[in-house]
Coordinates of C-alpha atoms in Angstrom, one line a residue:
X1 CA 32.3 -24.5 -15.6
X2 CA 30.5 -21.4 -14.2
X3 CA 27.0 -21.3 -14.1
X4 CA 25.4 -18.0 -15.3
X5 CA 22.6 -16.4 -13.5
X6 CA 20.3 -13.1 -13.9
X7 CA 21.6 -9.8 -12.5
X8 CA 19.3 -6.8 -11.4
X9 CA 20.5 -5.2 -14.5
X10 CA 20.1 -8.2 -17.0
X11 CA 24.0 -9.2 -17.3
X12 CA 25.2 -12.0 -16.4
X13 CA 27.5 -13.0 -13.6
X14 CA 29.4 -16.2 -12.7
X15 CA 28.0 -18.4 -9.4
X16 CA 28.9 -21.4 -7.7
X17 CA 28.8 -24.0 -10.3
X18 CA 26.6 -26.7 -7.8
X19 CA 24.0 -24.8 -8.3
X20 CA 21.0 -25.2 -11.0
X21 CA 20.1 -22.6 -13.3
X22 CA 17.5 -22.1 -16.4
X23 CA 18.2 -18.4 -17.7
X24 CA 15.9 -16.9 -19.3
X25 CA 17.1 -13.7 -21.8
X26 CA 16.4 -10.5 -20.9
X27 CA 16.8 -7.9 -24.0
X28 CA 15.5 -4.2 -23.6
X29 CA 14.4 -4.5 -27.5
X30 CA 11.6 -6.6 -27.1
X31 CA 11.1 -8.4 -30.3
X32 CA 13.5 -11.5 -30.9
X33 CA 13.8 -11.6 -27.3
X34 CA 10.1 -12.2 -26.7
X35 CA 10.2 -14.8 -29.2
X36 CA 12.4 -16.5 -27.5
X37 CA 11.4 -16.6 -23.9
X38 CA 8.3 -17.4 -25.5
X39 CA 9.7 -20.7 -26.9
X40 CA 11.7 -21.2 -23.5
X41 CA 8.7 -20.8 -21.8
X42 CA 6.1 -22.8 -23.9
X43 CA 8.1 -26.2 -22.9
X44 CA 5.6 -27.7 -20.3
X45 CA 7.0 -27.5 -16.7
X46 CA 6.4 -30.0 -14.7
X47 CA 6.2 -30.0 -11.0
X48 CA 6.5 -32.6 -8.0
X49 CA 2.5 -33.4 -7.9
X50 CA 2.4 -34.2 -11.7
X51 CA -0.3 -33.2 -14.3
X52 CA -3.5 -35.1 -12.7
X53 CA -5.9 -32.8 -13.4
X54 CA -8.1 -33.8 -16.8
X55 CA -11.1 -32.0 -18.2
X56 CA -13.5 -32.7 -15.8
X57 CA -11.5 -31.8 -13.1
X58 CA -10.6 -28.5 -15.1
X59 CA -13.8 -27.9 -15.4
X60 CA -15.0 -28.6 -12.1
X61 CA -11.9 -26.8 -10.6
X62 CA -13.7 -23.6 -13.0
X63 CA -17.0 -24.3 -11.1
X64 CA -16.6 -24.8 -8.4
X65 CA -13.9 -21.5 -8.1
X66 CA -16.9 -19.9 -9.4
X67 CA -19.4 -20.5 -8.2
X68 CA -19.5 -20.1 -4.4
X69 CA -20.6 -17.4 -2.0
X70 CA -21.2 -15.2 -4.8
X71 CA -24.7 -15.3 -6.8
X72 CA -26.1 -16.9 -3.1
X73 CA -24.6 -13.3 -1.1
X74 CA -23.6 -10.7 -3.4
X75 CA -27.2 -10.2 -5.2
X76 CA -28.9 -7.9 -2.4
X77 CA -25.8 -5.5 -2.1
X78 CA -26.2 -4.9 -6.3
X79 CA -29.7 -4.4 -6.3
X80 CA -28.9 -1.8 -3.3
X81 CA -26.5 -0.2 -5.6
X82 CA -28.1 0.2 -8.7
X83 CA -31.1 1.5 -6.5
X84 CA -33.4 -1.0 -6.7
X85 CA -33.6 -0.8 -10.8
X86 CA -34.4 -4.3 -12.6
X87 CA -32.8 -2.7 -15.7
X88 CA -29.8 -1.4 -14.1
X89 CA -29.7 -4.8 -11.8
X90 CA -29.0 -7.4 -15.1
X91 CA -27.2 -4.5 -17.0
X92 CA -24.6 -5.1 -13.7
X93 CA -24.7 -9.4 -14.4
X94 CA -24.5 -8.6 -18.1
X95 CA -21.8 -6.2 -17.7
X96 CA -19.9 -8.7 -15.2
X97 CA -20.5 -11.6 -17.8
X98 CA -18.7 -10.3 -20.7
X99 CA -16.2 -8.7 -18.5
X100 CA -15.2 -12.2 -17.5
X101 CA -15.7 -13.7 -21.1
X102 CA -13.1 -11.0 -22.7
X103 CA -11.0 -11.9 -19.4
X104 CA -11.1 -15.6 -20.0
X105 CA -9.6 -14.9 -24.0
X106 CA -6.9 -13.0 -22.8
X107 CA -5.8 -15.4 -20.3
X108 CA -6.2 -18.4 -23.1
X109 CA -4.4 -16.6 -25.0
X110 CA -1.7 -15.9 -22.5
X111 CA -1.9 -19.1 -21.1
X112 CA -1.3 -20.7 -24.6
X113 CA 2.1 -18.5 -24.9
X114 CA 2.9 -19.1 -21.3
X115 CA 1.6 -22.8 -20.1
X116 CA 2.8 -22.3 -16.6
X117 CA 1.6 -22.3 -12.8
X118 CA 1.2 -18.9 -11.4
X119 CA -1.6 -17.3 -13.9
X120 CA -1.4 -13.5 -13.7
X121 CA 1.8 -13.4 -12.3
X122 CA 3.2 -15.1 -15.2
X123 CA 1.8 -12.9 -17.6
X124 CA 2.4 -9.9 -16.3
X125 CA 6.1 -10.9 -15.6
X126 CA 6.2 -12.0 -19.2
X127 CA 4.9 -8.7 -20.8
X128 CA 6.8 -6.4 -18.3
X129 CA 10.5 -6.6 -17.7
X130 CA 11.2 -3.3 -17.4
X131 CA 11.8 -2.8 -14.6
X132 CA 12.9 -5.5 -13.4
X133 CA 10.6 -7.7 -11.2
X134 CA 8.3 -4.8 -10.7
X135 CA 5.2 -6.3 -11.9
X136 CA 6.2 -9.4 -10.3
X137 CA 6.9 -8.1 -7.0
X138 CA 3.8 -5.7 -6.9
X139 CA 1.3 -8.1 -7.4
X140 CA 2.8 -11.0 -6.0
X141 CA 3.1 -9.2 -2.9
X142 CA -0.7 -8.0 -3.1
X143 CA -1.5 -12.0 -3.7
X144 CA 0.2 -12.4 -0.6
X145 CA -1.6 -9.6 1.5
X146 CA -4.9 -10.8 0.3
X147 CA -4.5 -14.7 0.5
X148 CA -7.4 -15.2 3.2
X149 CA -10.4 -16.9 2.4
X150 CA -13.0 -14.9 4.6
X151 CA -15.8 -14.2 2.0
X152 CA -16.5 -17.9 1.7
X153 CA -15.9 -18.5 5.1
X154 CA -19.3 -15.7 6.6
X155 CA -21.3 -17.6 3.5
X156 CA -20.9 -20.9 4.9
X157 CA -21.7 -20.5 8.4
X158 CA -24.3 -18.1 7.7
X159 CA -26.3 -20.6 5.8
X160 CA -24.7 -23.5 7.3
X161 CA -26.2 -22.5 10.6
X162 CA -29.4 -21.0 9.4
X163 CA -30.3 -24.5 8.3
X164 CA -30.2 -26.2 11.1
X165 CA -32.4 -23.7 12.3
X166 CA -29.6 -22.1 15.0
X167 CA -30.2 -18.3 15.0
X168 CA -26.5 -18.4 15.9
X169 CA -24.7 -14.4 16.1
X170 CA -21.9 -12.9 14.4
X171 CA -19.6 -14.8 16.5
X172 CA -20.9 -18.1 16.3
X173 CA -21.2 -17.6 12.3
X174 CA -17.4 -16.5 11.8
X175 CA -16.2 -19.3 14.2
X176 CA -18.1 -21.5 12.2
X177 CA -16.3 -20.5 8.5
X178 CA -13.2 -20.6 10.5
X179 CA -14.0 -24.3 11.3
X180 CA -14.5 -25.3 7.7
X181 CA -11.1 -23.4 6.1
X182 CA -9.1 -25.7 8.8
X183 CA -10.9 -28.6 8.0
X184 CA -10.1 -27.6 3.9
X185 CA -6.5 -26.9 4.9
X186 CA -5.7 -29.6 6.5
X187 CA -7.2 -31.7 3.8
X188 CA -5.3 -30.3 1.0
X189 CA -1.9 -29.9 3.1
X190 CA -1.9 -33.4 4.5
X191 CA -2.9 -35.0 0.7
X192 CA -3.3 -33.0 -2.4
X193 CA -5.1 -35.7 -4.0
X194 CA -7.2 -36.5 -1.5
X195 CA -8.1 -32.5 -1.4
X196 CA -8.8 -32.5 -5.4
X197 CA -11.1 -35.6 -4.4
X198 CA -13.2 -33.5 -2.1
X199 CA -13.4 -30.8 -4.1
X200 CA -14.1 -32.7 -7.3
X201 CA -17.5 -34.0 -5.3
X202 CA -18.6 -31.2 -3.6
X203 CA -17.8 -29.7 -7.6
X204 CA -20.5 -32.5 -8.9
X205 CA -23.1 -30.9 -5.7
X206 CA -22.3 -27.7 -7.1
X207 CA -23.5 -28.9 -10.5
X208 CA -26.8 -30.4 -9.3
X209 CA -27.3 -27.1 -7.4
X210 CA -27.3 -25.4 -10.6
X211 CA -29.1 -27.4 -12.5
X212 CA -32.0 -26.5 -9.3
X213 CA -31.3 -22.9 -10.6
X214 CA -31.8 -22.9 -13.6
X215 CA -35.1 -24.8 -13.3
X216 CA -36.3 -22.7 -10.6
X217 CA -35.5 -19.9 -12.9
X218 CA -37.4 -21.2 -16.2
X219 CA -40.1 -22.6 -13.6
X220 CA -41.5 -19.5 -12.3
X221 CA -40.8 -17.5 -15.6
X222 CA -42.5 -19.6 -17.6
X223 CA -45.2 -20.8 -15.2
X224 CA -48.2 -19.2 -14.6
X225 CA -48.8 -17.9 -11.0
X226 CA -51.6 -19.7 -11.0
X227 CA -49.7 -22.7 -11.0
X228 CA -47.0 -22.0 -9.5
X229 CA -48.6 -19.9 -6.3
X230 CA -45.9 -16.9 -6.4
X231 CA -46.9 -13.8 -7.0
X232 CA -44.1 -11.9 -9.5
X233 CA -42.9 -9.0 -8.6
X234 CA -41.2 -7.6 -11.1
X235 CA -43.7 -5.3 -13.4
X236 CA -42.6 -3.9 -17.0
X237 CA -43.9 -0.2 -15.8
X238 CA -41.3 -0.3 -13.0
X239 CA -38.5 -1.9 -14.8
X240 CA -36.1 1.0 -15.8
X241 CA -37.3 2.9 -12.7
X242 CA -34.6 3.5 -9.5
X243 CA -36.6 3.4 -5.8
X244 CA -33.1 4.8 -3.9
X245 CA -30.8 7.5 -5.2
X246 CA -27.8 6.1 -7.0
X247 CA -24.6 7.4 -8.9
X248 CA -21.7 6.4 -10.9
X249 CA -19.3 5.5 -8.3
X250 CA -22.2 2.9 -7.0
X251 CA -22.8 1.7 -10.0
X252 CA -19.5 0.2 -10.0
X253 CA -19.4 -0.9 -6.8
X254 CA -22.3 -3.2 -8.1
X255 CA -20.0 -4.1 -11.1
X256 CA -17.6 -5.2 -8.9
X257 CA -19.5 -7.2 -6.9
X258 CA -21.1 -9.3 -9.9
X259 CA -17.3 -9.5 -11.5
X260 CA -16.6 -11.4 -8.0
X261 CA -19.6 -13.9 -8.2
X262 CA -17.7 -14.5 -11.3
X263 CA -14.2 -14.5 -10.4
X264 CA -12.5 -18.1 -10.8
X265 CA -12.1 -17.9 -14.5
X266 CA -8.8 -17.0 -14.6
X267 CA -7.9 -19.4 -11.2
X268 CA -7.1 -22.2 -12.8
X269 CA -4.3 -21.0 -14.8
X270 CA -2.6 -20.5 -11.5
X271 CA -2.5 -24.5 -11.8
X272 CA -1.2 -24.9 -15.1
X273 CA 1.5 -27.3 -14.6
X274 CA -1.0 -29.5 -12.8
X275 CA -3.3 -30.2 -16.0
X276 CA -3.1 -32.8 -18.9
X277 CA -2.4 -31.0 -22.2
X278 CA -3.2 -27.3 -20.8
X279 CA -3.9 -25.7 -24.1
X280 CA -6.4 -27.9 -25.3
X281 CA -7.7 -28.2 -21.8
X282 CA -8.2 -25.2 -21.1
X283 CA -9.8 -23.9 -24.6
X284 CA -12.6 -26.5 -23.9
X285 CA -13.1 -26.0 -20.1
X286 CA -13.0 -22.0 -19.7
X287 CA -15.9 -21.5 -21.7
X288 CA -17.9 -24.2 -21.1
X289 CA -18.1 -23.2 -17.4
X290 CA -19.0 -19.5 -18.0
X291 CA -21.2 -20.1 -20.2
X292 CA -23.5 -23.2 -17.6
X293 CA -22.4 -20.4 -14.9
X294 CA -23.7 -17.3 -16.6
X295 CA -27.1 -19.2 -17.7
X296 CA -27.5 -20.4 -13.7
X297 CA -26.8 -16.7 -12.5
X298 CA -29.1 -14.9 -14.8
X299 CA -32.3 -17.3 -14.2
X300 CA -31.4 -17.4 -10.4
X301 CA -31.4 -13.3 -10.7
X302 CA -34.7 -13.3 -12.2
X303 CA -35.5 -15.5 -10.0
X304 CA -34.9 -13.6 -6.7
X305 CA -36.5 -10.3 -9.0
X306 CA -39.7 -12.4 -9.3
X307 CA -40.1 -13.6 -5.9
X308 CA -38.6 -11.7 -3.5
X309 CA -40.5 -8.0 -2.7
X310 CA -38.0 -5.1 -2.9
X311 CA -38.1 -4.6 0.4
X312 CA -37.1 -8.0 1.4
X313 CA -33.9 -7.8 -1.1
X314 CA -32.8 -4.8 0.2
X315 CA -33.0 -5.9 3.6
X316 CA -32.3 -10.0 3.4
X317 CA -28.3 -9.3 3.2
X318 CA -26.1 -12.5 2.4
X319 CA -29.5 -15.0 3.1
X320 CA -30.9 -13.6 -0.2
X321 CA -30.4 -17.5 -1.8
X322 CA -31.8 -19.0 1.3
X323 CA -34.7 -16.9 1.7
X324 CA -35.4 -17.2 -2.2
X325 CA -35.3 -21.1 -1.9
X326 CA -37.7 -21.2 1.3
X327 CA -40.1 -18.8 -0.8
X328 CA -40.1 -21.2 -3.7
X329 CA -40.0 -24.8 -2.0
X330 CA -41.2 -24.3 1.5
X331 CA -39.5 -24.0 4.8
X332 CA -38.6 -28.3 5.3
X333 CA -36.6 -28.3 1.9
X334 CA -36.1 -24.1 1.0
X335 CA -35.0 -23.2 3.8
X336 CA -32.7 -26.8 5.3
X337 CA -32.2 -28.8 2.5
X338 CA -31.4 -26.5 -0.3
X339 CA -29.6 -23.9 2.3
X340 CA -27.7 -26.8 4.0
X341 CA -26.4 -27.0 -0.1
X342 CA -25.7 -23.8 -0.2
X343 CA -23.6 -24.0 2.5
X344 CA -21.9 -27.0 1.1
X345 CA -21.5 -25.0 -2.2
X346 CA -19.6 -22.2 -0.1
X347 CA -17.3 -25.0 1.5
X348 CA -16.6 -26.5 -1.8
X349 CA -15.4 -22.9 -3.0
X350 CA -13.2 -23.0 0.4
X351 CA -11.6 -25.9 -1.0
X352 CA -11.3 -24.8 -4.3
X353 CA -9.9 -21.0 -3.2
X354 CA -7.5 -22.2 -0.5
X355 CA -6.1 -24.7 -3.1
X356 CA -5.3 -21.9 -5.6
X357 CA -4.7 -19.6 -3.0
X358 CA -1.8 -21.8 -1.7
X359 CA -0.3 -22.5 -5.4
X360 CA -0.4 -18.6 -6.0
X361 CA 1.4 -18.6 -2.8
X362 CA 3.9 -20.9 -3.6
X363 CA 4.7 -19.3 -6.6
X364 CA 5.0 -16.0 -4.9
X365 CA 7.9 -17.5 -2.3
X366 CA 9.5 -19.3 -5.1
X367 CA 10.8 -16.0 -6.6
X368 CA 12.8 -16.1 -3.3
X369 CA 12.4 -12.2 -2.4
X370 CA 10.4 -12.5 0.6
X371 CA 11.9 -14.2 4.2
X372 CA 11.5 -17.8 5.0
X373 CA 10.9 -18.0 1.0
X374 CA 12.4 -21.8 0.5
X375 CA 10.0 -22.8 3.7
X376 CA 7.2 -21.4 2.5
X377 CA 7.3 -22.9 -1.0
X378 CA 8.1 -26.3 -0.2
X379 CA 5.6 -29.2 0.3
X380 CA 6.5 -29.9 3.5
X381 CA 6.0 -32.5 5.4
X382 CA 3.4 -34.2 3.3
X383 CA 4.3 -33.3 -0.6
X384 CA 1.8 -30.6 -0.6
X385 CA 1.9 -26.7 0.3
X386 CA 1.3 -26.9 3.6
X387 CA 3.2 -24.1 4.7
X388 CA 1.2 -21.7 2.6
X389 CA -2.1 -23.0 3.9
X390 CA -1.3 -22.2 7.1
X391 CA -0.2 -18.8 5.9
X392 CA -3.9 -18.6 4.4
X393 CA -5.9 -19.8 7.4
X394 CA -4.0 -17.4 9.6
X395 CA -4.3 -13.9 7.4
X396 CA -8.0 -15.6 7.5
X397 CA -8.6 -15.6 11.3
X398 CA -6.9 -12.6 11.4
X399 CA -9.2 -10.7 8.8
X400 CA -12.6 -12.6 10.0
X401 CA -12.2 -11.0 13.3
X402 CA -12.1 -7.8 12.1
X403 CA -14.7 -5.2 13.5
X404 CA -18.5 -5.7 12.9
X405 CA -20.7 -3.9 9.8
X406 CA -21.1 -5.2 6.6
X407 CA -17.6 -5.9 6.0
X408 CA -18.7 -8.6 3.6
X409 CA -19.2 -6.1 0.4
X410 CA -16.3 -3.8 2.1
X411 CA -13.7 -6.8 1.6
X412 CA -15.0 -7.9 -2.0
X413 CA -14.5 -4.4 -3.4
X414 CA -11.5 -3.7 -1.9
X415 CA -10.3 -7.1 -3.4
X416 CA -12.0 -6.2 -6.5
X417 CA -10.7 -3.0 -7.2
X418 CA -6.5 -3.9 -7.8
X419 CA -7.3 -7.0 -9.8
X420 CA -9.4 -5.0 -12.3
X421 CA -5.9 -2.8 -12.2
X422 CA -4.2 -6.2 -13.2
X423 CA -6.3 -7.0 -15.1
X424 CA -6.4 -3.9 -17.5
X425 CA -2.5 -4.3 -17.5
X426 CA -2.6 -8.2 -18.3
X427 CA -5.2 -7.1 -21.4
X428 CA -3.2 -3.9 -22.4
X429 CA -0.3 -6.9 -22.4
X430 CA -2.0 -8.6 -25.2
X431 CA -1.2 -5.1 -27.4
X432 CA 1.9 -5.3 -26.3
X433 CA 3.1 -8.7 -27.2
X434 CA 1.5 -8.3 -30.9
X435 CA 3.4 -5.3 -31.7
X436 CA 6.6 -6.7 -30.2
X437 CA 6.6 -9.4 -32.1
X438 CA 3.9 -9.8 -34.9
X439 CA 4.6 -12.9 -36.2
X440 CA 4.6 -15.0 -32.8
X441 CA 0.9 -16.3 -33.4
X442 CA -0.7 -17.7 -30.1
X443 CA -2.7 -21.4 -30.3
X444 CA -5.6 -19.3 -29.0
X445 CA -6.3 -15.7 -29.8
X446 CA -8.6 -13.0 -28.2
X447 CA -10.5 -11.0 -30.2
X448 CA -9.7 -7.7 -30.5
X449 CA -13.4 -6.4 -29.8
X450 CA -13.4 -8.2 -26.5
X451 CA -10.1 -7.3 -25.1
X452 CA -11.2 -3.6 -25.8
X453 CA -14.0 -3.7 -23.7
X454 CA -12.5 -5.4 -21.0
X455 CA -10.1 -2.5 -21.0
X456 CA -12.7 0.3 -21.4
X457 CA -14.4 -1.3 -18.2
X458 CA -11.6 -1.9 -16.2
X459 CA -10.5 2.0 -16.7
X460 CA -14.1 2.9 -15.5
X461 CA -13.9 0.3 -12.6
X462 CA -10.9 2.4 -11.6
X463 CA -11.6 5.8 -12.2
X464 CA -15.7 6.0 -11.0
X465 CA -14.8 5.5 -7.5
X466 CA -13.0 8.9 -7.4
X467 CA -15.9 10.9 -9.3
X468 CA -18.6 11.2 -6.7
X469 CA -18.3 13.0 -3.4
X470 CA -20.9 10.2 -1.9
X471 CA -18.9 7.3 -0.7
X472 CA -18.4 4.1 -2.7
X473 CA -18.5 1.7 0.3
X474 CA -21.4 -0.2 1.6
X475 CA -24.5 0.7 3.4
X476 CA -22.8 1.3 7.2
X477 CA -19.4 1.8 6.3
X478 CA -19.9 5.1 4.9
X479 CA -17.2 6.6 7.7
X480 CA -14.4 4.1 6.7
X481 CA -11.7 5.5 3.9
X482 CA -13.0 4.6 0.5
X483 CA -11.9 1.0 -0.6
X484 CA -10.4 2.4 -4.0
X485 CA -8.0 4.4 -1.5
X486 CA -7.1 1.5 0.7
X487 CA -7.0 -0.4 -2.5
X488 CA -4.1 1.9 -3.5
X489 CA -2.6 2.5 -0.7
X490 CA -1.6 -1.5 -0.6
X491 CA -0.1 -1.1 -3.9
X492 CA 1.8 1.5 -2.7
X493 CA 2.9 -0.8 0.0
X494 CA 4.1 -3.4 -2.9
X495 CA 5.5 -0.6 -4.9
X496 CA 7.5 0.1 -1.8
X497 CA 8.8 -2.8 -1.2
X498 CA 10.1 -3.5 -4.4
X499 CA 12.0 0.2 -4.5
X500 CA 14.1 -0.8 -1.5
X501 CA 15.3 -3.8 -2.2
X502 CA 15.8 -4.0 -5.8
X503 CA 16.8 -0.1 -5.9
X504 CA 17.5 1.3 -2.7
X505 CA 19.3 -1.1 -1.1
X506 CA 21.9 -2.0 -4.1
X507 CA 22.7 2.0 -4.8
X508 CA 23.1 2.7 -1.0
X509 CA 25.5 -0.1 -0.4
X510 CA 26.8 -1.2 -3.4
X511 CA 25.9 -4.4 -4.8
X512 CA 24.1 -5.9 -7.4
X513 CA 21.0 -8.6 -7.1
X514 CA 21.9 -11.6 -8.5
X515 CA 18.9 -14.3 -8.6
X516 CA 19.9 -18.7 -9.0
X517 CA 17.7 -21.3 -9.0
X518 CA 18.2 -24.2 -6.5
X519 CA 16.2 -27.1 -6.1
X520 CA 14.5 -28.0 -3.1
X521 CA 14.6 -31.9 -1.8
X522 CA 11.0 -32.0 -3.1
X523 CA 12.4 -31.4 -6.7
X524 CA 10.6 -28.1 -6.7
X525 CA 12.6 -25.3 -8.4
X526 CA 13.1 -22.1 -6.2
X527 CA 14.9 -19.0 -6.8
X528 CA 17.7 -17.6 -4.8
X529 CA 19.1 -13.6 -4.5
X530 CA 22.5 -13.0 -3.8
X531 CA 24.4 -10.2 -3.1
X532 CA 27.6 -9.3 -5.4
X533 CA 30.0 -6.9 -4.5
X534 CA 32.3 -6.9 -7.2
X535 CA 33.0 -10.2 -8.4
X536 CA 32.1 -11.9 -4.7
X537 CA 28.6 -13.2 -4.2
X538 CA 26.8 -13.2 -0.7
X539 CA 23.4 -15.0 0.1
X540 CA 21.0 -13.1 1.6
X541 CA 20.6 -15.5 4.8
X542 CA 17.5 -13.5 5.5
X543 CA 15.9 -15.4 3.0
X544 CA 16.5 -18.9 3.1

């Protein structure tokens, strides 16, 4: 008995019948059809690791993906962009904040519809089928080209080496983060659940170091100076006032930057087949870690406003944390014990990122359109992704060598700016599916309120680069193209790809795409394009 499997133009087409194959409809109408992928897709997958994540670990995983280099690095480049303006510095956090809350809904919501591994790239595949694997192959490409984990990697051995007192240069500092993402990776690719141990600790640090924040915070707001010995610097006459010219354009650039101090929340969906009961996991979990994260970031904001001079903000860089911690509690434990966790906070988002990173990645070869695709997604040798680890640390190494200046904040913007494109698309999704098909009621709903803010600010993310003649990009990188442009320009690249070989390709020589799934020896489900000329199918070797 022939097995059917999808064509490029959603008929169906007879293949080798030792070959296994889930279809999943694909009707031009919308409606019923939605319904019933919907249903297909709702039945929990599960996957060779098995669903060991509970709600702790969810929650920790939400952490600890959050919190990282982030609220320790990112502060002095936003105060820098707003020009110096308390007012216009929180507005930024605030604005971030409920970015990320209206973010989280939509992905519940999604996720609750769609309780699979792969996060965005299940959604949007979900909402847009037309055309065919565009969305998919756009930003799973893009995932792909930005699978590095450098950010984290400068945070670390900055502070890691600034607490052991080693005035170490730029070399010594990215050598350092390079260190601690091969130690991470070969953790998580040699055991998975040895690497969810580690980062499950280093998650419980992370708490504690929170926890410091937050009292710090309330300490020297609610504290006298005559007590607490630190002269504030943040004065009510001055609050609303800018010290450095500013526009539009930079004010986004600031917006972006808090929105990464908070990017994680929608990580862990990318893990959804690895997590005990997802929907009721992840309803709990999601907004109980923004909300302990967004309390920590606004006090340790207020904090850095009260204590640190303007001056000394605009000029500490990524030490910003470590600086405000050896203001507060002296050089011995500010600025070695407290950095030193810092630093340890940064590795535990290493962890963290390169084990979502490498599921994202997985997911992304298991479509089977890119070369070496069944390599790449297995869990080879050691039943975890360590292909796609490797993949990571190298894209890594390769980016963390790159040419000196603050290619820090350059990097997080020109991250930034395409996932606030997905994510106004994933949001617009939610529209979408409601119309489509009224009556299919997710377990969890976004509001409606929320998911129209998060698509008001997403369009100004995208557009606000593009409306001043001043450039976007941080303070020395003012020569180097815009990162909205570069940003682009690597969708283009994905757009690309996608036109030749799902369009160009099959009109020039006359075949159609025909995708199968086969499973791998690790019982992992990957897809597989063939060619079909007529009724005769051909494997596109350059795959496998």
């Amino acid at each position: 008995m022939p097995i059917l499997s999808q064509t490029l133009d959603g008929t169906d087409s007879s293949t080798s019948p030792n070959v296994a194959y889930r279809q999943l409809s694909s009707d031009s109408q919308g409606g019923p059809d939605l319904r019933g992928r919907a249903s297909q897709l709702r039945e929990l997958e599960e996957v060779p690791q098995g669903r060991h994540l509970g709600l702790f670990s969810t929650i920790v995983l939400f952490v600890s993906r959050i919190v990282g280099s982030g609220i320790f690095a990112t502060s002095s480049g936003i105060y820098q962009d707003v020009g110096g303006s308390p007012f216009l510095f929180f507005l930024a956090w605030f604005l971030a904040a409920a970015l990320s809350f209206s973010g989280l809904y939509v992905y519940l919501e999604l996720g609750s519809l769609v309780p699979r591994s792969g996060g965005t790239k299940v959604f949007l595949e979900f909402i847009y089928e037309k055309p065919y694997m565009l969305a998919c192959v756009v930003f799973l490409i893009y995932s792909i080209m930005f699978g590095f984990n450098m950010l984290n990697a400068l945070v670390f051995g900055e502070y890691f080496l600034h607490s052991i007192g080693i005035k170490a240069d730029e070399f010594h500092t990215r050598l350092t983060g390079l260190l601690c993402v091969y130690f991470a990776a070969a953790i998580h690719g040699i055991s998975y659940s040895h690497g969810v141990r580690a980062q499950n600790i280093i998650g419980a640090l992370k708490l504690l170091l929170l926890l410091i924040m937050v009292l710090t915070g309330l300490y020297l707001v609610l504290m006298p100076s005559s007590i607490s010995h630190i002269h504030s610097n943040l004065h009510w006459d001055d609050f609303f006032k800018t010290k450095t010219p500013m526009t539009s354009s930079t004010f986004a650039g600031a917006i972006i930057k808090a929105s990464f101090s908070f990017s994680g929340w929608n990580s862990a969906h990318t893990v959804s087949n690895e997590v005990k009961d997802p929907i009721r996991t992840f309803k709990i979990a999601g907004p109980v870690s923004l909300i302990i994260v967004t309390v920590a970031y606004m006090l340790t904001n207020l904090a850095y406003i009260v204590v640190i001079p303007h001056d000394e903000i605009v000029n500490s860089g990524q030490l910003i944390g470590s600086l405000l911690f050896e203001k507060v509690f002296g050089h011995k434990v500010g600025k070695q014990f407290l950095t030193l966790s810092v630093a340890l906070c940064a590795s535990g988002n290493i962890f963290v990122v390169l084990y979502t990173i490498s599921r994202v990645s997985q997911e992304v070869f298991r479509e089977g359109f890119l070369p070496c695709s069944n390599f790449m997604a297995s869990n080879w040798p050691f039943g975890a992704p360590l292909p796609t680890l490797v993949l990571s640390c190298t894209l890594t190494t390769l980016v963390i060598l790159a040419p000196k200046g603050d290619l820090y904040n350059y990097i997080i913007a020109l991250e930034g700016y395409p996932n606030q494109v997905f994510l106004g698309l994933t949001a617009f999704g939610i529209f979408i599916i409601r119309k489509r098909s009224p009556e299919l009621r997710a377990p969890i709903r976004a509001s409606l309120m929320g998911t129209v803010f998060l698509l008001l600010i997403t369009l100004y993310l995208t557009i606000s680069p593009f409306t001043s003649s001043k450039s976007p990009n941080p303070k020395g990188l003012e020569n180097w193209p815009s990162y909205a442009v570069v940003a682009i320009l690597c969708l283009g690249v994905c757009v690309s790809y996608w036109i030749v070989m799902f369009r160009l390709l099959p009109y020039v020589f006359g075949y159609r795409l025909t995708s199968k799934e086969v499973e791998l020896s690790d019982g992992l489900i990957v897809k597989k394009w063939v060619k079909t000329y007529g009724d005769i199918p051909v494997d596109l070797d350059f795959i496998d």
